[in-house]
PDB file of C-alpha atoms in Angstrom:
ATOM      1  CA  PRO O   1      15.323  -6.965   8.360  1.00 90.00           C
ATOM      2  CA  TRP O   2      17.805  -9.155   6.530  1.00 95.00           C
ATOM      3  CA  LYS O   3      19.405  -7.112   3.758  1.00 95.00           C
ATOM      4  CA  SER O   4      20.467 -10.203   1.795  1.00 97.00           C
ATOM      5  CA  LEU O   5      16.938 -11.602   1.883  1.00 98.00           C
ATOM      6  CA  ARG O   6      15.349  -8.293   0.873  1.00 98.00           C
ATOM      7  CA  GLN O   7      17.644  -8.242  -2.172  1.00 97.00           C
ATOM      8  CA  ALA O   8      17.293 -11.945  -2.992  1.00 98.00           C
ATOM      9  CA  TRP O   9      17.271 -13.095  -6.606  1.00 98.00           C
ATOM     10  CA  ILE O  10      13.693 -14.368  -6.463  1.00 97.00           C
ATOM     11  CA  PHE O  11      12.387 -10.981  -5.305  1.00 98.00           C
ATOM     12  CA  ARG O  12      14.385  -9.168  -8.004  1.00 98.00           C
ATOM     13  CA  GLN O  13      12.805 -11.407 -10.626  1.00 98.00           C
ATOM     14  CA  PHE O  14       9.368 -10.802  -9.125  1.00 97.00           C
ATOM     15  CA  ALA O  15       9.803  -7.023  -9.278  1.00 98.00           C
ATOM     16  CA  ASN O  16      11.145  -7.199 -12.845  1.00 98.00           C
ATOM     17  CA  TYR O  17       8.185  -9.316 -13.925  1.00 98.00           C
ATOM     18  CA  PHE O  18       5.771  -6.342 -13.981  1.00 98.00           C
ATOM     19  CA  PRO O  19       8.144  -4.326 -13.813  1.00 98.00           C
ATOM     20  CA  ALA O  20       7.845  -2.454 -10.503  1.00 98.00           C
ATOM     21  CA  SER O  21       9.452   0.911  -9.786  1.00 98.00           C
ATOM     22  CA  LEU O  22       9.772   3.230  -6.782  1.00 98.00           C
ATOM     23  CA  ILE O  23       9.612   6.993  -7.376  1.00 98.00           C
ATOM     24  CA  LYS O  24      10.464   9.691  -4.858  1.00 98.00           C
ATOM     25  CA  SER O  25       8.156  12.521  -5.884  1.00 98.00           C
ATOM     26  CA  ASN O  26      10.348  15.276  -4.451  1.00 97.00           C
ATOM     27  CA  PRO O  27      14.085  14.428  -4.400  1.00 94.00           C
ATOM     28  CA  GLN O  28      14.633  17.244  -1.863  1.00 93.00           C
ATOM     29  CA  ALA O  29      11.997  16.056   0.627  1.00 94.00           C
ATOM     30  CA  ASP O  30      13.144  15.419   4.207  1.00 90.00           C
ATOM     31  CA  PHE O  31      13.484  11.671   4.771  1.00 95.00           C
ATOM     32  CA  GLN O  32      16.488  11.788   7.103  1.00 92.00           C
ATOM     33  CA  GLY O  33      14.912   9.449   9.648  1.00 93.00           C
ATOM     34  CA  GLU O  34      14.994  11.922  12.532  1.00 95.00           C
ATOM     35  CA  ARG O  35      11.246  11.516  13.028  1.00 95.00           C
ATOM     36  CA  PRO O  36       9.017   8.420  12.834  1.00 96.00           C
ATOM     37  CA  MET O  37       7.068   8.152   9.594  1.00 98.00           C
ATOM     38  CA  LEU O  38       3.710   6.581   8.860  1.00 98.00           C
ATOM     39  CA  MET O  39       3.203   5.967   5.158  1.00 98.00           C
ATOM     40  CA  GLY O  40      -0.185   5.262   3.602  1.00 98.00           C
ATOM     41  CA  TYR O  41      -0.217   3.083   0.481  1.00 98.00           C
ATOM     42  CA  HIS O  42      -3.120   3.336  -1.977  1.00 98.00           C
ATOM     43  CA  PRO O  43      -4.889   1.488  -3.536  1.00 98.00           C
ATOM     44  CA  HIS O  44      -5.053  -1.963  -1.966  1.00 97.00           C
ATOM     45  CA  GLY O  45      -5.649  -3.833  -5.208  1.00 97.00           C
ATOM     46  CA  ILE O  46      -6.038  -7.596  -4.913  1.00 95.00           C
ATOM     47  CA  LEU O  47      -2.783  -8.520  -3.167  1.00 94.00           C
ATOM     48  CA  SER O  48      -0.918  -5.189  -2.831  1.00 97.00           C
ATOM     49  CA  PHE O  49       1.993  -6.398  -4.938  1.00 98.00           C
ATOM     50  CA  GLY O  50       3.223  -2.834  -5.453  1.00 98.00           C
ATOM     51  CA  ALA O  51       3.568  -2.352  -1.706  1.00 98.00           C
ATOM     52  CA  PHE O  52       5.374  -5.668  -1.330  1.00 98.00           C
ATOM     53  CA  CYS O  53       7.843  -5.077  -4.181  1.00 98.00           C
ATOM     54  CA  ASN O  54       8.756  -1.545  -3.114  1.00 98.00           C
ATOM     55  CA  PHE O  55       8.563  -1.712   0.682  1.00 98.00           C
ATOM     56  CA  GLY O  56       8.679  -5.406   1.584  1.00 98.00           C
ATOM     57  CA  THR O  57      11.827  -5.977  -0.485  1.00 98.00           C
ATOM     58  CA  ASP O  58      14.763  -3.835  -1.569  1.00 98.00           C
ATOM     59  CA  THR O  59      14.646  -4.590  -5.282  1.00 97.00           C
ATOM     60  CA  THR O  60      13.524  -1.172  -6.592  1.00 98.00           C
ATOM     61  CA  GLY O  61      15.982   1.119  -4.835  1.00 97.00           C
ATOM     62  CA  TRP O  62      14.582   1.821  -1.364  1.00 97.00           C
ATOM     63  CA  ALA O  63      18.021   1.855   0.304  1.00 96.00           C
ATOM     64  CA  GLU O  64      19.368   4.380  -2.233  1.00 96.00           C
ATOM     65  CA  LYS O  65      16.331   6.668  -2.217  1.00 97.00           C
ATOM     66  CA  PHE O  66      15.636   6.543   1.538  1.00 97.00           C
ATOM     67  CA  PRO O  67      18.968   5.669   3.189  1.00 95.00           C
ATOM     68  CA  GLY O  68      17.931   6.974   6.620  1.00 90.00           C
ATOM     69  CA  LEU O  69      14.789   4.863   6.910  1.00 97.00           C
ATOM     70  CA  THR O  70      14.012   1.207   7.592  1.00 97.00           C
ATOM     71  CA  PRO O  71      10.691   0.172   6.002  1.00 98.00           C
ATOM     72  CA  ARG O  72       8.230  -1.842   8.107  1.00 98.00           C
ATOM     73  CA  LEU O  73       5.351  -3.000   5.925  1.00 98.00           C
ATOM     74  CA  VAL O  74       2.154  -3.918   7.785  1.00 98.00           C
ATOM     75  CA  THR O  75       0.294  -7.124   6.907  1.00 96.00           C
ATOM     76  CA  LEU O  76      -2.775  -9.036   8.083  1.00 92.00           C
ATOM     77  CA  ASN O  77      -2.430 -10.701  11.479  1.00 92.00           C
ATOM     78  CA  LEU O  78      -3.550 -13.900   9.752  1.00 89.00           C
ATOM     79  CA  ASN O  79      -0.312 -13.999   7.753  1.00 92.00           C
ATOM     80  CA  MET O  80       1.638 -14.260  10.998  1.00 94.00           C
ATOM     81  CA  LYS O  81      -0.099 -17.521  11.920  1.00 92.00           C
ATOM     82  CA  PHE O  82       1.535 -19.605   9.173  1.00 92.00           C
ATOM     83  CA  PRO O  83       4.948 -20.753  10.474  1.00 91.00           C
ATOM     84  CA  PHE O  84       7.071 -20.758   7.302  1.00 95.00           C
ATOM     85  CA  MET O  85       5.495 -17.604   5.907  1.00 96.00           C
ATOM     86  CA  ARG O  86       5.904 -15.841   9.247  1.00 96.00           C
ATOM     87  CA  GLU O  87       9.642 -16.526   9.394  1.00 97.00           C
ATOM     88  CA  ILE O  88      10.156 -15.189   5.864  1.00 97.00           C
ATOM     89  CA  ILE O  89       8.089 -12.013   6.065  1.00 97.00           C
ATOM     90  CA  THR O  90       9.337 -10.967   9.512  1.00 97.00           C
ATOM     91  CA  ARG O  91      12.907 -11.187   8.194  1.00 97.00           C
ATOM     92  CA  LEU O  92      11.821  -8.907   5.361  1.00 98.00           C
ATOM     93  CA  GLY O  93      10.807  -6.343   7.984  1.00 97.00           C
ATOM     94  CA  VAL O  94       7.050  -6.992   7.796  1.00 98.00           C
ATOM     95  CA  ILE O  95       4.999  -6.509  10.983  1.00 98.00           C
ATOM     96  CA  ALA O  96       1.485  -7.499  12.051  1.00 97.00           C
ATOM     97  CA  ALA O  97      -1.463  -5.145  11.656  1.00 95.00           C
ATOM     98  CA  SER O  98      -1.978  -4.709  15.380  1.00 95.00           C
ATOM     99  CA  ARG O  99      -2.022  -1.376  17.159  1.00 94.00           C
ATOM    100  CA  GLY O 100       0.715  -2.488  19.556  1.00 95.00           C
ATOM    101  CA  ALA O 101       3.077  -3.684  16.818  1.00 97.00           C
ATOM    102  CA  ILE O 102       2.603  -0.515  14.760  1.00 98.00           C
ATOM    103  CA  LYS O 103       3.099   1.811  17.748  1.00 97.00           C
ATOM    104  CA  ALA O 104       6.253  -0.074  18.748  1.00 97.00           C
ATOM    105  CA  ALA O 105       7.655   0.332  15.224  1.00 98.00           C
ATOM    106  CA  LEU O 106       6.849   4.054  15.007  1.00 98.00           C
ATOM    107  CA  ARG O 107      10.176   5.425  16.167  1.00 96.00           C
ATOM    108  CA  PRO O 108      12.853   7.583  14.517  1.00 97.00           C
ATOM    109  CA  GLY O 109      14.578   5.725  11.710  1.00 97.00           C
ATOM    110  CA  ASN O 110      11.534   3.634  10.818  1.00 97.00           C
ATOM    111  CA  ALA O 111       8.900   4.101   8.142  1.00 98.00           C
ATOM    112  CA  VAL O 112       5.767   2.068   8.828  1.00 98.00           C
ATOM    113  CA  ILE O 113       3.737   1.431   5.679  1.00 98.00           C
ATOM    114  CA  VAL O 114       0.001   0.759   6.014  1.00 98.00           C
ATOM    115  CA  VAL O 115      -2.321  -0.174   3.153  1.00 98.00           C
ATOM    116  CA  VAL O 116      -5.001   2.113   4.539  1.00 98.00           C
ATOM    117  CA  GLY O 117      -8.015   0.941   2.535  1.00 96.00           C
ATOM    118  CA  GLY O 118      -7.547  -2.627   3.692  1.00 91.00           C
ATOM    119  CA  ALA O 119      -9.806  -5.517   2.832  1.00 87.00           C
ATOM    120  CA  ALA O 120     -12.823  -3.263   2.267  1.00 88.00           C
ATOM    121  CA  GLU O 121     -10.989  -1.451  -0.521  1.00 93.00           C
ATOM    122  CA  ALA O 122      -9.961  -4.735  -2.150  1.00 92.00           C
ATOM    123  CA  LEU O 123     -13.620  -5.368  -2.998  1.00 91.00           C
ATOM    124  CA  ASP O 124     -13.636  -2.172  -5.080  1.00 91.00           C
ATOM    125  CA  THR O 125     -10.650  -3.241  -7.173  1.00 94.00           C
ATOM    126  CA  LYS O 126     -11.375  -2.898 -10.879  1.00 94.00           C
ATOM    127  CA  PRO O 127      -8.961  -2.394 -13.777  1.00 96.00           C
ATOM    128  CA  GLY O 128      -9.006   1.175 -15.042  1.00 95.00           C
ATOM    129  CA  GLU O 129     -10.485   2.612 -11.845  1.00 95.00           C
ATOM    130  CA  TYR O 130      -9.169   3.884  -8.511  1.00 98.00           C
ATOM    131  CA  VAL O 131     -11.724   3.787  -5.688  1.00 96.00           C
ATOM    132  CA  LEU O 132     -10.180   4.377  -2.248  1.00 98.00           C
ATOM    133  CA  THR O 133     -11.726   3.560   1.114  1.00 96.00           C
ATOM    134  CA  LEU O 134     -10.353   6.527   3.017  1.00 98.00           C
ATOM    135  CA  ALA O 135     -13.018   9.098   3.918  1.00 96.00           C
ATOM    136  CA  ARG O 136     -14.344   6.951   6.779  1.00 93.00           C
ATOM    137  CA  ARG O 137     -10.950   5.980   8.165  1.00 96.00           C
ATOM    138  CA  ARG O 138      -9.926   7.608  11.492  1.00 97.00           C
ATOM    139  CA  GLY O 139      -7.562   5.250  13.299  1.00 97.00           C
ATOM    140  CA  PHE O 140      -4.691   5.785  10.854  1.00 98.00           C
ATOM    141  CA  PHE O 141      -4.734   9.547  11.431  1.00 98.00           C
ATOM    142  CA  LYS O 142      -5.352   9.316  15.159  1.00 98.00           C
ATOM    143  CA  LEU O 143      -2.366   7.013  15.545  1.00 98.00           C
ATOM    144  CA  ALA O 144      -0.141   9.479  13.676  1.00 98.00           C
ATOM    145  CA  ILE O 145      -1.094  12.267  16.106  1.00 98.00           C
ATOM    146  CA  GLU O 146      -0.732  10.074  19.202  1.00 97.00           C
ATOM    147  CA  THR O 147       2.802   9.066  18.196  1.00 97.00           C
ATOM    148  CA  GLY O 148       3.873  12.293  16.481  1.00 97.00           C
ATOM    149  CA  ALA O 149       4.626  10.397  13.280  1.00 98.00           C
ATOM    150  CA  ASP O 150       4.786  12.347  10.030  1.00 98.00           C
ATOM    151  CA  LEU O 151       2.298  11.117   7.418  1.00 98.00           C
ATOM    152  CA  VAL O 152       3.426  10.286   3.888  1.00 98.00           C
ATOM    153  CA  PRO O 153       0.939   9.566   1.071  1.00 98.00           C
ATOM    154  CA  CYS O 154       2.005   6.928  -1.455  1.00 98.00           C
ATOM    155  CA  PHE O 155       0.185   5.857  -4.596  1.00 98.00           C
ATOM    156  CA  GLY O 156       0.637   2.632  -6.532  1.00 98.00           C
ATOM    157  CA  PHE O 157      -0.222   3.328 -10.160  1.00 98.00           C
ATOM    158  CA  GLY O 158      -1.163   0.104 -11.921  1.00 98.00           C
ATOM    159  CA  GLU O 159      -2.013  -1.792  -8.723  1.00 98.00           C
ATOM    160  CA  ASN O 160      -5.627  -2.285  -9.818  1.00 97.00           C
ATOM    161  CA  ASP O 161      -4.669  -3.405 -13.326  1.00 97.00           C
ATOM    162  CA  ILE O 162      -2.669  -6.563 -12.667  1.00 97.00           C
ATOM    163  CA  TYR O 163      -5.754  -8.712 -12.090  1.00 97.00           C
ATOM    164  CA  GLY O 164      -9.165  -8.757 -13.679  1.00 95.00           C
ATOM    165  CA  THR O 165     -12.081  -8.803 -11.243  1.00 93.00           C
ATOM    166  CA  ILE O 166     -15.677  -9.955 -11.184  1.00 87.00           C
ATOM    167  CA  THR O 167     -17.590  -7.298  -9.292  1.00 78.00           C
ATOM    168  CA  SER O 168     -20.831  -5.342  -9.281  1.00 74.00           C
ATOM    169  CA  PRO O 169     -21.582  -2.836  -6.484  1.00 76.00           C
ATOM    170  CA  ASP O 170     -25.276  -3.736  -6.030  1.00 76.00           C
ATOM    171  CA  SER O 171     -25.202  -7.441  -6.824  1.00 82.00           C
ATOM    172  CA  LEU O 172     -26.031 -10.358  -4.547  1.00 83.00           C
ATOM    173  CA  LEU O 173     -22.380 -11.445  -4.849  1.00 80.00           C
ATOM    174  CA  ARG O 174     -21.193  -8.122  -3.453  1.00 77.00           C
ATOM    175  CA  LYS O 175     -23.623  -8.350  -0.537  1.00 81.00           C
ATOM    176  CA  MET O 176     -22.316 -11.829   0.286  1.00 85.00           C
ATOM    177  CA  GLN O 177     -18.719 -10.599   0.062  1.00 77.00           C
ATOM    178  CA  ALA O 178     -19.532  -7.734   2.438  1.00 80.00           C
ATOM    179  CA  LYS O 179     -21.025 -10.161   4.975  1.00 82.00           C
ATOM    180  CA  LEU O 180     -18.015 -12.464   4.729  1.00 79.00           C
ATOM    181  CA  TYR O 181     -15.708  -9.478   5.216  1.00 77.00           C
ATOM    182  CA  LYS O 182     -17.483  -8.501   8.442  1.00 74.00           C
ATOM    183  CA  ALA O 183     -17.363 -12.092   9.703  1.00 74.00           C
ATOM    184  CA  LEU O 184     -13.778 -12.946   8.717  1.00 74.00           C
ATOM    185  CA  SER O 185     -12.030  -9.513   8.824  1.00 72.00           C
ATOM    186  CA  PHE O 186     -10.593 -10.159   5.357  1.00 75.00           C
ATOM    187  CA  SER O 187     -12.315  -9.879   1.991  1.00 75.00           C
ATOM    188  CA  THR O 188     -12.886 -12.417  -0.765  1.00 78.00           C
ATOM    189  CA  PRO O 189     -12.778 -10.623  -4.136  1.00 86.00           C
ATOM    190  CA  LEU O 190     -13.193 -12.789  -7.221  1.00 87.00           C
ATOM    191  CA  PHE O 191     -10.269 -12.235  -9.567  1.00 93.00           C
ATOM    192  CA  TYR O 192      -8.400 -13.782 -12.451  1.00 94.00           C
ATOM    193  CA  GLY O 193      -5.041 -13.299 -14.119  1.00 96.00           C
ATOM    194  CA  ARG O 194      -2.985 -15.178 -16.648  1.00 96.00           C
ATOM    195  CA  GLY O 195      -1.376 -18.592 -16.790  1.00 95.00           C
ATOM    196  CA  ILE O 196       2.145 -19.646 -17.705  1.00 90.00           C
ATOM    197  CA  PHE O 197       1.169 -20.377 -21.310  1.00 88.00           C
ATOM    198  CA  THR O 198      -2.141 -18.529 -21.597  1.00 87.00           C
ATOM    199  CA  TYR O 199      -2.937 -14.856 -21.285  1.00 86.00           C
ATOM    200  CA  ASN O 200      -6.611 -14.864 -20.321  1.00 83.00           C
ATOM    201  CA  CYS O 201      -6.978 -17.439 -17.559  1.00 87.00           C
ATOM    202  CA  GLY O 202      -4.898 -18.231 -14.487  1.00 93.00           C
ATOM    203  CA  LEU O 203      -3.728 -16.968 -11.123  1.00 93.00           C
ATOM    204  CA  LEU O 204      -0.528 -15.220 -12.171  1.00 96.00           C
ATOM    205  CA  PRO O 205      -0.821 -11.412 -12.282  1.00 97.00           C
ATOM    206  CA  PHE O 206      -0.751  -9.723 -15.670  1.00 97.00           C
ATOM    207  CA  ARG O 207       2.580  -8.182 -16.659  1.00 96.00           C
ATOM    208  CA  ARG O 208       1.707  -4.503 -16.353  1.00 97.00           C
ATOM    209  CA  PRO O 209       3.874  -1.726 -14.868  1.00 97.00           C
ATOM    210  CA  LEU O 210       3.621  -0.984 -11.155  1.00 98.00           C
ATOM    211  CA  HIS O 211       4.805   2.541 -10.302  1.00 98.00           C
ATOM    212  CA  THR O 212       4.794   3.490  -6.618  1.00 98.00           C
ATOM    213  CA  VAL O 213       5.164   7.233  -5.996  1.00 98.00           C
ATOM    214  CA  VAL O 214       6.104   8.484  -2.516  1.00 98.00           C
ATOM    215  CA  GLY O 215       4.874  11.980  -1.682  1.00 98.00           C
ATOM    216  CA  ASP O 216       6.185  14.621   0.709  1.00 98.00           C
ATOM    217  CA  PRO O 217       5.966  14.109   4.493  1.00 98.00           C
ATOM    218  CA  ILE O 218       3.170  15.927   6.320  1.00 98.00           C
ATOM    219  CA  ARG O 219       4.429  17.240   9.650  1.00 97.00           C
ATOM    220  CA  VAL O 220       2.377  16.000  12.604  1.00 98.00           C
ATOM    221  CA  GLU O 221       2.723  17.268  16.169  1.00 96.00           C
ATOM    222  CA  ARG O 222       2.234  14.772  18.953  1.00 97.00           C
ATOM    223  CA  ASP O 223      -0.922  14.808  21.059  1.00 97.00           C
ATOM    224  CA  SER O 224      -1.640  11.809  23.292  1.00 96.00           C
ATOM    225  CA  ALA O 225      -5.373  12.522  23.361  1.00 96.00           C
ATOM    226  CA  PRO O 226      -6.331  14.279  20.096  1.00 97.00           C
ATOM    227  CA  PRO O 227      -9.897  15.618  19.842  1.00 97.00           C
ATOM    228  CA  PRO O 228     -12.007  14.366  16.878  1.00 97.00           C
ATOM    229  CA  GLU O 229     -11.770  17.700  15.058  1.00 97.00           C
ATOM    230  CA  LYS O 230      -7.965  17.507  15.103  1.00 98.00           C
ATOM    231  CA  VAL O 231      -8.075  14.028  13.596  1.00 98.00           C
ATOM    232  CA  GLU O 232     -10.499  15.163  10.891  1.00 98.00           C
ATOM    233  CA  ALA O 233      -8.328  18.192  10.076  1.00 98.00           C
ATOM    234  CA  LEU O 234      -5.286  15.959   9.593  1.00 98.00           C
ATOM    235  CA  LYS O 235      -7.331  13.595   7.428  1.00 98.00           C
ATOM    236  CA  ALA O 236      -8.373  16.527   5.221  1.00 98.00           C
ATOM    237  CA  ARG O 237      -4.723  17.617   4.824  1.00 98.00           C
ATOM    238  CA  TYR O 238      -3.694  14.088   3.941  1.00 98.00           C
ATOM    239  CA  ILE O 239      -6.452  13.575   1.365  1.00 98.00           C
ATOM    240  CA  ASP O 240      -5.601  16.923  -0.231  1.00 98.00           C
ATOM    241  CA  ALA O 241      -1.921  15.933  -0.463  1.00 98.00           C
ATOM    242  CA  LEU O 242      -2.855  12.533  -1.898  1.00 98.00           C
ATOM    243  CA  ARG O 243      -5.074  14.134  -4.544  1.00 98.00           C
ATOM    244  CA  ARG O 244      -2.304  16.534  -5.556  1.00 98.00           C
ATOM    245  CA  LEU O 245       0.154  13.644  -5.798  1.00 98.00           C
ATOM    246  CA  TYR O 246      -2.292  11.723  -7.972  1.00 98.00           C
ATOM    247  CA  GLU O 247      -3.041  14.681 -10.242  1.00 98.00           C
ATOM    248  CA  GLU O 248       0.668  15.349 -10.748  1.00 98.00           C
ATOM    249  CA  TRP O 249       1.750  11.795 -11.545  1.00 98.00           C
ATOM    250  CA  GLN O 250      -1.253  10.031 -13.094  1.00 98.00           C
ATOM    251  CA  PRO O 251      -0.952  11.801 -16.490  1.00 97.00           C
ATOM    252  CA  ARG O 252       2.795  11.138 -16.506  1.00 97.00           C
ATOM    253  CA  LEU O 253       2.658   7.440 -15.643  1.00 98.00           C
ATOM    254  CA  GLU O 254      -0.610   6.573 -17.380  1.00 97.00           C
ATOM    255  CA  PRO O 255      -0.614   8.895 -20.424  1.00 95.00           C
ATOM    256  CA  GLY O 256      -3.787   8.991 -22.447  1.00 93.00           C
ATOM    257  CA  GLU O 257      -5.870   7.414 -19.688  1.00 93.00           C
ATOM    258  CA  HIS O 258      -8.337   9.577 -17.775  1.00 90.00           C
ATOM    259  CA  ARG O 259      -8.959   7.950 -14.401  1.00 94.00           C
ATOM    260  CA  PRO O 260     -10.695  10.051 -11.759  1.00 94.00           C
ATOM    261  CA  LEU O 261      -9.667   9.374  -8.163  1.00 97.00           C
ATOM    262  CA  ILE O 262     -12.741   8.357  -6.145  1.00 97.00           C
ATOM    263  CA  ILE O 263     -12.531   8.505  -2.337  1.00 97.00           C
ATOM    264  CA  VAL O 264     -15.314   6.955  -0.265  1.00 94.00           C
TER     265      VAL O 264
END
């Protein structure tokens, strides 16, 4: 990754727009970079701006908080097919969401960040709610065991609030979106933001705080052929750690707002 590009003026202004912040939940946690790390970012939101600001750029203090780690944010393979965009994001340290690219990046000194819920979770984005597509995920946890990468839960408070959405779980629109998702491998949520001069219509995100909290690493021992029960046990540990992280920080970062964490 190009340090000068990750700290570029335009990305600093983008992070300050919300503003975005990066919080290390436990200042004493072991992030020395001696082991590969696989970080899960939740929720997806519409465009995962919290993940981009905090991991795709160095405008919120990554280098100071995690000096032994190089972040490698994972993005859709589709984003790598556009020439100009590809050159920019790869120089920011972004990698494609392919198993080969992620496994190659999972080595000591690197932290690979995956937005685990993916496109399916984007369809559940709704201001004031956090619905995570996680209970049926297996590949993320299996990959951690196969590579011996420590898992780190991360939560982006405010990610679902920067766009309004038009959604209804049982509507015809949602059924059409689900079919398009299966056909295209990416989702098509209907959303709206603000404009340059208006506050209720446009494509710009609303100016609302984005706080990304990084939890403690979960030690994972390597097993090249993990049995299903081992994968499920690791998933249970991860979900428990994510819930504890949420319960600790949600009242502090969103005071006065009761938002239950829903995992499907």
